[in-house]
Amino acid sequence: MLTKKIAILFSGSGSNLEAILSKVHGKIFNGVKLEVVLTLSNKADAYGVQRARKYGLESVIIENKNFNSREEFDTALVKEIEKYDVDLVVLAGFMRILTSVFTSKIKAINLHPSLLPLFKGAHAIKESFESDMQVGGVSVHWVSEELDGGKIIAQRAFERENQMSFEAWEDKIHALEHEILPESIIKILSKNEK
Ligand code: GRF
């Protein structure tokens, strides 16, 4: 059977990492088996490390704080990822700006907690909540050299409820993220061809 390999990069809680592990890892879609072969964090204390362990995956830690430049860190990431011959790299809450050292070599998708191109950057949830927009949402996109700027693969939106609290807004975003990221991976990789 055709198997396709996935690497997941994360920095923190890893709830999206876990959504992928529970919905995609080791499962067969359209005759294609999808396997997560690498979980990698730039933070040794990321809770995602423990979540991955529940699925028998020991995460590789490459801490950006040990490198002098973004390019050197990205070189180490690329070197590690290339050991695994993966079909797709997924950035699931990976909170690093990547340089062309990474983006020119690695085929990757990223999850972003807003309806791109609105609210790019690290504060999308707060900024979208504080805006007067009556819809919020999430995006999955190809990673390019431009931060949160690559071609959009999928988006999902929700309506702002009356008196909606920040917590409810955030919860809604995370719930949609946990659906859209696994679905996007399956859509990209379940074509029965290499
Ligand atoms: C998500 O909201 C993602 O969109 C953002 O960081 C968060 C990561 O959450 N970039 P988790 O670590 O997957 O729980």
PDB file of C-alpha atoms and ligand atoms in Angstrom:
ATOM      1  CA  MET A   1       0.000   0.000   0.000  1.00  0.00           C
ATOM      2  CA  LEU A   2       1.137   3.532  -0.751  1.00  0.00           C
ATOM      3  CA  THR A   3       2.218   5.270   2.469  1.00  0.00           C
ATOM      4  CA  LYS A   4       2.724   9.013   2.712  1.00  0.00           C
ATOM      5  CA  LYS A   5       4.833  10.525   5.442  1.00  0.00           C
ATOM      6  CA  ILE A   6       4.139  13.643   7.442  1.00  0.00           C
ATOM      7  CA  ALA A   7       6.305  15.827   9.691  1.00  0.00           C
ATOM      8  CA  ILE A   8       4.621  18.094  12.250  1.00  0.00           C
ATOM      9  CA  LEU A   9       6.356  21.149  13.710  1.00  0.00           C
ATOM     10  CA  PHE A  10       4.934  22.778  16.845  1.00  0.00           C
ATOM     11  CA  SER A  11       5.913  25.142  19.644  1.00  0.00           C
ATOM     12  CA  GLY A  12       3.382  24.916  22.452  1.00  0.00           C
ATOM     13  CA  SER A  13       0.258  23.161  23.647  1.00  0.00           C
ATOM     14  CA  GLY A  14       0.034  20.974  20.563  1.00  0.00           C
ATOM     15  CA  SER A  15      -3.748  20.619  20.442  1.00  0.00           C
ATOM     16  CA  ASN A  16      -3.557  20.742  16.639  1.00  0.00           C
ATOM     17  CA  LEU A  17      -0.755  18.206  16.669  1.00  0.00           C
ATOM     18  CA  GLU A  18      -3.028  15.932  18.699  1.00  0.00           C
ATOM     19  CA  ALA A  19      -5.961  16.487  16.316  1.00  0.00           C
ATOM     20  CA  ILE A  20      -3.726  15.266  13.462  1.00  0.00           C
ATOM     21  CA  LEU A  21      -2.457  12.305  15.462  1.00  0.00           C
ATOM     22  CA  SER A  22      -5.970  11.187  16.396  1.00  0.00           C
ATOM     23  CA  LYS A  23      -7.659  11.816  13.037  1.00  0.00           C
ATOM     24  CA  VAL A  24      -4.933  11.122  10.464  1.00  0.00           C
ATOM     25  CA  HIS A  25      -1.934   9.196  11.853  1.00  0.00           C
ATOM     26  CA  GLY A  26      -1.851   5.529  10.868  1.00  0.00           C
ATOM     27  CA  LYS A  27      -5.167   5.766   9.018  1.00  0.00           C
ATOM     28  CA  ILE A  28      -5.995   4.908   5.422  1.00  0.00           C
ATOM     29  CA  PHE A  29      -7.717   7.348   3.078  1.00  0.00           C
ATOM     30  CA  ASN A  30      -8.510   6.406  -0.515  1.00  0.00           C
ATOM     31  CA  GLY A  31      -6.076   3.490  -0.242  1.00  0.00           C
ATOM     32  CA  VAL A  32      -3.246   5.730   1.001  1.00  0.00           C
ATOM     33  CA  LYS A  33      -1.844   5.231   4.498  1.00  0.00           C
ATOM     34  CA  LEU A  34      -0.840   8.468   6.218  1.00  0.00           C
ATOM     35  CA  GLU A  35       1.911   8.258   8.834  1.00  0.00           C
ATOM     36  CA  VAL A  36       3.342  10.939  11.081  1.00  0.00           C
ATOM     37  CA  VAL A  37       7.041  10.072  11.111  1.00  0.00           C
ATOM     38  CA  LEU A  38       8.462  13.195  12.738  1.00  0.00           C
ATOM     39  CA  THR A  39       7.221  15.526  15.465  1.00  0.00           C
ATOM     40  CA  LEU A  40       9.559  18.436  16.084  1.00  0.00           C
ATOM     41  CA  SER A  41       9.414  21.312  18.553  1.00  0.00           C
ATOM     42  CA  ASN A  42      11.545  24.421  18.970  1.00  0.00           C
ATOM     43  CA  LYS A  43      10.688  24.411  22.701  1.00  0.00           C
ATOM     44  CA  ALA A  44      11.799  21.559  24.968  1.00  0.00           C
ATOM     45  CA  ASP A  45       8.960  22.227  27.424  1.00  0.00           C
ATOM     46  CA  ALA A  46       6.139  22.351  24.850  1.00  0.00           C
ATOM     47  CA  TYR A  47       3.141  20.366  26.109  1.00  0.00           C
ATOM     48  CA  GLY A  48       2.837  18.895  22.618  1.00  0.00           C
ATOM     49  CA  VAL A  49       5.882  16.756  23.412  1.00  0.00           C
ATOM     50  CA  GLN A  50       3.744  14.878  25.953  1.00  0.00           C
ATOM     51  CA  ARG A  51       0.770  14.647  23.614  1.00  0.00           C
ATOM     52  CA  ALA A  52       2.990  13.066  20.912  1.00  0.00           C
ATOM     53  CA  ARG A  53       4.346  10.557  23.430  1.00  0.00           C
ATOM     54  CA  LYS A  54       0.819   9.190  23.947  1.00  0.00           C
ATOM     55  CA  TYR A  55       1.013   8.108  20.311  1.00  0.00           C
ATOM     56  CA  GLY A  56       4.461   6.562  20.716  1.00  0.00           C
ATOM     57  CA  LEU A  57       6.256   9.476  19.076  1.00  0.00           C
ATOM     58  CA  GLU A  58       9.348  10.947  20.713  1.00  0.00           C
ATOM     59  CA  SER A  59       9.718  14.519  19.474  1.00  0.00           C
ATOM     60  CA  VAL A  60      12.936  15.964  18.150  1.00  0.00           C
ATOM     61  CA  ILE A  61      13.840  19.206  19.924  1.00  0.00           C
ATOM     62  CA  ILE A  62      15.706  21.902  18.034  1.00  0.00           C
ATOM     63  CA  GLU A  63      15.682  25.085  20.082  1.00  0.00           C
ATOM     64  CA  ASN A  64      16.036  28.321  18.140  1.00  0.00           C
ATOM     65  CA  LYS A  65      17.619  29.942  21.190  1.00  0.00           C
ATOM     66  CA  ASN A  66      20.739  27.854  20.532  1.00  0.00           C
ATOM     67  CA  PHE A  67      21.323  29.417  17.115  1.00  0.00           C
ATOM     68  CA  ASN A  68      22.801  32.773  16.197  1.00  0.00           C
ATOM     69  CA  SER A  69      20.537  33.531  13.270  1.00  0.00           C
ATOM     70  CA  ARG A  70      17.235  32.517  11.730  1.00  0.00           C
ATOM     71  CA  GLU A  71      19.154  31.060   8.773  1.00  0.00           C
ATOM     72  CA  GLU A  72      21.264  28.790  10.986  1.00  0.00           C
ATOM     73  CA  PHE A  73      18.185  27.571  12.820  1.00  0.00           C
ATOM     74  CA  ASP A  74      16.372  26.948   9.522  1.00  0.00           C
ATOM     75  CA  THR A  75      19.396  25.048   8.181  1.00  0.00           C
ATOM     76  CA  ALA A  76      19.214  22.709  11.185  1.00  0.00           C
ATOM     77  CA  LEU A  77      15.462  22.243  10.678  1.00  0.00           C
ATOM     78  CA  VAL A  78      15.869  21.417   6.994  1.00  0.00           C
ATOM     79  CA  LYS A  79      18.704  18.968   7.745  1.00  0.00           C
ATOM     80  CA  GLU A  80      16.550  17.131  10.297  1.00  0.00           C
ATOM     81  CA  ILE A  81      13.416  17.065   8.143  1.00  0.00           C
ATOM     82  CA  GLU A  82      15.355  15.770   5.117  1.00  0.00           C
ATOM     83  CA  LYS A  83      16.332  12.644   7.086  1.00  0.00           C
ATOM     84  CA  TYR A  84      12.718  11.443   7.026  1.00  0.00           C
ATOM     85  CA  ASP A  85      11.843  11.725   3.324  1.00  0.00           C
ATOM     86  CA  VAL A  86       8.437  13.206   4.111  1.00  0.00           C
ATOM     87  CA  ASP A  87       5.684  14.041   1.639  1.00  0.00           C
ATOM     88  CA  LEU A  88       4.401  17.024   3.620  1.00  0.00           C
ATOM     89  CA  VAL A  89       5.499  19.209   6.518  1.00  0.00           C
ATOM     90  CA  VAL A  90       2.733  20.662   8.680  1.00  0.00           C
ATOM     91  CA  LEU A  91       3.276  23.749  10.816  1.00  0.00           C
ATOM     92  CA  ALA A  92       0.787  23.270  13.650  1.00  0.00           C
ATOM     93  CA  GLY A  93       1.284  26.187  15.997  1.00  0.00           C
ATOM     94  CA  PHE A  94       4.955  26.515  15.056  1.00  0.00           C
ATOM     95  CA  MET A  95       5.703  30.043  16.213  1.00  0.00           C
ATOM     96  CA  ARG A  96       8.764  30.882  14.141  1.00  0.00           C
ATOM     97  CA  ILE A  97       9.236  33.134  11.159  1.00  0.00           C
ATOM     98  CA  LEU A  98      10.929  31.012   8.515  1.00  0.00           C
ATOM     99  CA  THR A  99      13.522  32.217   6.005  1.00  0.00           C
ATOM    100  CA  SER A 100      14.032  31.154   2.397  1.00  0.00           C
ATOM    101  CA  VAL A 101      16.556  28.594   3.689  1.00  0.00           C
ATOM    102  CA  PHE A 102      13.459  26.671   4.820  1.00  0.00           C
ATOM    103  CA  THR A 103      10.780  27.822   2.383  1.00  0.00           C
ATOM    104  CA  SER A 104      12.848  27.136  -0.752  1.00  0.00           C
ATOM    105  CA  LYS A 105      13.502  23.516   0.240  1.00  0.00           C
ATOM    106  CA  ILE A 106      10.490  22.314   2.200  1.00  0.00           C
ATOM    107  CA  LYS A 107       6.917  21.763   1.007  1.00  0.00           C
ATOM    108  CA  ALA A 108       4.868  22.860   3.996  1.00  0.00           C
ATOM    109  CA  ILE A 109       1.423  24.029   5.039  1.00  0.00           C
ATOM    110  CA  ASN A 110       0.594  26.349   7.921  1.00  0.00           C
ATOM    111  CA  LEU A 111      -2.451  26.861  10.088  1.00  0.00           C
ATOM    112  CA  HIS A 112      -3.434  30.442  10.889  1.00  0.00           C
ATOM    113  CA  PRO A 113      -6.206  31.556  13.284  1.00  0.00           C
ATOM    114  CA  SER A 114      -7.853  34.168  11.035  1.00  0.00           C
ATOM    115  CA  LEU A 115      -9.430  34.576   7.646  1.00  0.00           C
ATOM    116  CA  LEU A 116      -6.311  35.452   5.681  1.00  0.00           C
ATOM    117  CA  PRO A 117      -5.204  37.827   4.294  1.00  0.00           C
ATOM    118  CA  LEU A 118      -6.690  39.600   7.315  1.00  0.00           C
ATOM    119  CA  PHE A 119      -4.831  39.611  10.630  1.00  0.00           C
ATOM    120  CA  LYS A 120      -1.477  38.140   9.651  1.00  0.00           C
ATOM    121  CA  GLY A 121       1.106  37.650  12.405  1.00  0.00           C
ATOM    122  CA  ALA A 122       1.196  36.345  15.945  1.00  0.00           C
ATOM    123  CA  HIS A 123      -1.844  38.169  17.389  1.00  0.00           C
ATOM    124  CA  ALA A 124      -4.536  37.149  14.953  1.00  0.00           C
ATOM    125  CA  ILE A 125      -7.031  35.866  17.515  1.00  0.00           C
ATOM    126  CA  LYS A 126      -6.940  39.016  19.653  1.00  0.00           C
ATOM    127  CA  GLU A 127      -6.868  41.393  16.695  1.00  0.00           C
ATOM    128  CA  SER A 128      -9.757  39.695  14.935  1.00  0.00           C
ATOM    129  CA  PHE A 129     -11.772  39.613  18.179  1.00  0.00           C
ATOM    130  CA  GLU A 130     -11.156  43.304  18.775  1.00  0.00           C
ATOM    131  CA  SER A 131     -12.041  44.268  15.207  1.00  0.00           C
ATOM    132  CA  ASP A 132     -15.612  45.069  14.262  1.00  0.00           C
ATOM    133  CA  MET A 133     -15.814  42.070  11.940  1.00  0.00           C
ATOM    134  CA  GLN A 134     -18.902  39.997  12.449  1.00  0.00           C
ATOM    135  CA  VAL A 135     -17.211  36.823  11.268  1.00  0.00           C
ATOM    136  CA  GLY A 136     -14.042  35.146  12.445  1.00  0.00           C
ATOM    137  CA  GLY A 137     -12.301  32.111  11.074  1.00  0.00           C
ATOM    138  CA  VAL A 138      -9.252  30.052  10.311  1.00  0.00           C
ATOM    139  CA  SER A 139      -7.046  29.385   7.282  1.00  0.00           C
ATOM    140  CA  VAL A 140      -4.691  26.705   6.042  1.00  0.00           C
ATOM    141  CA  HIS A 141      -2.180  27.884   3.452  1.00  0.00           C
ATOM    142  CA  TRP A 142       1.007  26.862   1.664  1.00  0.00           C
ATOM    143  CA  VAL A 143       4.106  28.228   3.323  1.00  0.00           C
ATOM    144  CA  SER A 144       5.940  30.790   1.238  1.00  0.00           C
ATOM    145  CA  GLU A 145       8.633  33.315   1.987  1.00  0.00           C
ATOM    146  CA  GLU A 146       6.012  35.885   2.923  1.00  0.00           C
ATOM    147  CA  LEU A 147       4.758  35.435   6.508  1.00  0.00           C
ATOM    148  CA  ASP A 148       1.198  34.016   6.458  1.00  0.00           C
ATOM    149  CA  GLY A 149       1.162  34.917   2.777  1.00  0.00           C
ATOM    150  CA  GLY A 150       1.205  31.702   0.697  1.00  0.00           C
ATOM    151  CA  LYS A 151      -1.665  30.389  -1.415  1.00  0.00           C
ATOM    152  CA  ILE A 152      -4.756  29.594   0.631  1.00  0.00           C
ATOM    153  CA  ILE A 153      -5.786  25.917   0.729  1.00  0.00           C
ATOM    154  CA  ALA A 154      -8.883  26.031   2.951  1.00  0.00           C
ATOM    155  CA  GLN A 155     -10.793  28.425   5.187  1.00  0.00           C
ATOM    156  CA  ARG A 156     -13.671  28.127   7.616  1.00  0.00           C
ATOM    157  CA  ALA A 157     -15.672  30.957   9.158  1.00  0.00           C
ATOM    158  CA  PHE A 158     -18.132  31.465  11.987  1.00  0.00           C
ATOM    159  CA  GLU A 159     -20.471  34.288  12.949  1.00  0.00           C
ATOM    160  CA  ARG A 160     -19.891  36.494  15.951  1.00  0.00           C
ATOM    161  CA  GLU A 161     -22.590  35.837  18.533  1.00  0.00           C
ATOM    162  CA  ASN A 162     -24.222  38.584  20.561  1.00  0.00           C
ATOM    163  CA  GLN A 163     -21.967  39.648  23.449  1.00  0.00           C
ATOM    164  CA  MET A 164     -19.457  36.978  22.458  1.00  0.00           C
ATOM    165  CA  SER A 165     -16.603  36.773  24.983  1.00  0.00           C
ATOM    166  CA  PHE A 166     -12.946  36.541  23.975  1.00  0.00           C
ATOM    167  CA  GLU A 167     -12.830  33.014  25.416  1.00  0.00           C
ATOM    168  CA  ALA A 168     -15.796  31.904  23.298  1.00  0.00           C
ATOM    169  CA  TRP A 169     -14.174  33.482  20.206  1.00  0.00           C
ATOM    170  CA  GLU A 170     -10.911  31.669  20.904  1.00  0.00           C
ATOM    171  CA  ASP A 171     -12.652  28.345  21.599  1.00  0.00           C
ATOM    172  CA  LYS A 172     -14.542  28.597  18.330  1.00  0.00           C
ATOM    173  CA  ILE A 173     -11.293  29.220  16.447  1.00  0.00           C
ATOM    174  CA  HIS A 174      -9.564  26.250  18.036  1.00  0.00           C
ATOM    175  CA  ALA A 175     -12.543  23.963  17.355  1.00  0.00           C
ATOM    176  CA  LEU A 176     -12.476  24.927  13.665  1.00  0.00           C
ATOM    177  CA  GLU A 177      -8.689  24.508  13.528  1.00  0.00           C
ATOM    178  CA  HIS A 178      -8.988  20.961  14.819  1.00  0.00           C
ATOM    179  CA  GLU A 179     -11.317  20.163  11.904  1.00  0.00           C
ATOM    180  CA  ILE A 180      -9.714  22.047   9.039  1.00  0.00           C
ATOM    181  CA  LEU A 181      -6.068  21.066   9.501  1.00  0.00           C
ATOM    182  CA  PRO A 182      -6.586  17.267   9.506  1.00  0.00           C
ATOM    183  CA  GLU A 183      -9.062  17.631   6.608  1.00  0.00           C
ATOM    184  CA  SER A 184      -6.556  19.644   4.567  1.00  0.00           C
ATOM    185  CA  ILE A 185      -3.782  17.103   5.142  1.00  0.00           C
ATOM    186  CA  ILE A 186      -6.067  14.269   4.055  1.00  0.00           C
ATOM    187  CA  LYS A 187      -7.139  16.210   0.960  1.00  0.00           C
ATOM    188  CA  ILE A 188      -3.549  16.953  -0.074  1.00  0.00           C
ATOM    189  CA  LEU A 189      -2.101  13.503   0.580  1.00  0.00           C
ATOM    190  CA  SER A 190      -4.890  11.070  -0.211  1.00  0.00           C
ATOM    191  CA  LYS A 191      -4.402  11.209  -3.972  1.00  0.00           C
ATOM    192  CA  ASN A 192      -3.345   7.655  -4.780  1.00  0.00           C
ATOM    193  CA  GLU A 193      -0.143   8.678  -6.577  1.00  0.00           C
ATOM    194  CA  LYS A 194       3.372   9.667  -5.487  1.00  0.00           C
TER     195      LYS A 194
HETATM  196  C1  GRF B   1      -3.210  27.882  16.972  1.00  0.00           C
HETATM  197  O1  GRF B   1      -4.216  28.804  17.259  1.00  0.00           O
HETATM  198  C2  GRF B   1      -2.527  28.212  15.674  1.00  0.00           C
HETATM  199  O2  GRF B   1      -3.379  28.708  14.691  1.00  0.00           O
HETATM  200  C3  GRF B   1      -1.593  29.291  16.155  1.00  0.00           C
HETATM  201  O3  GRF B   1      -1.085  28.781  17.354  1.00  0.00           O
HETATM  202  C4  GRF B   1      -2.080  27.983  17.977  1.00  0.00           C
HETATM  203  C5  GRF B   1      -1.463  26.668  18.323  1.00  0.00           C
HETATM  204  O4  GRF B   1      -2.242  25.919  19.185  1.00  0.00           O
HETATM  205  N1  GRF B   1      -0.642  29.644  15.166  1.00  0.00           N
HETATM  206  P1  GRF B   1      -1.843  24.418  19.569  1.00  0.00           P
HETATM  207  O5  GRF B   1      -0.398  24.444  20.065  1.00  0.00           O
HETATM  208  O6  GRF B   1      -1.991  23.552  18.353  1.00  0.00           O
HETATM  209  O7  GRF B   1      -2.779  24.025  20.661  1.00  0.00           O
END
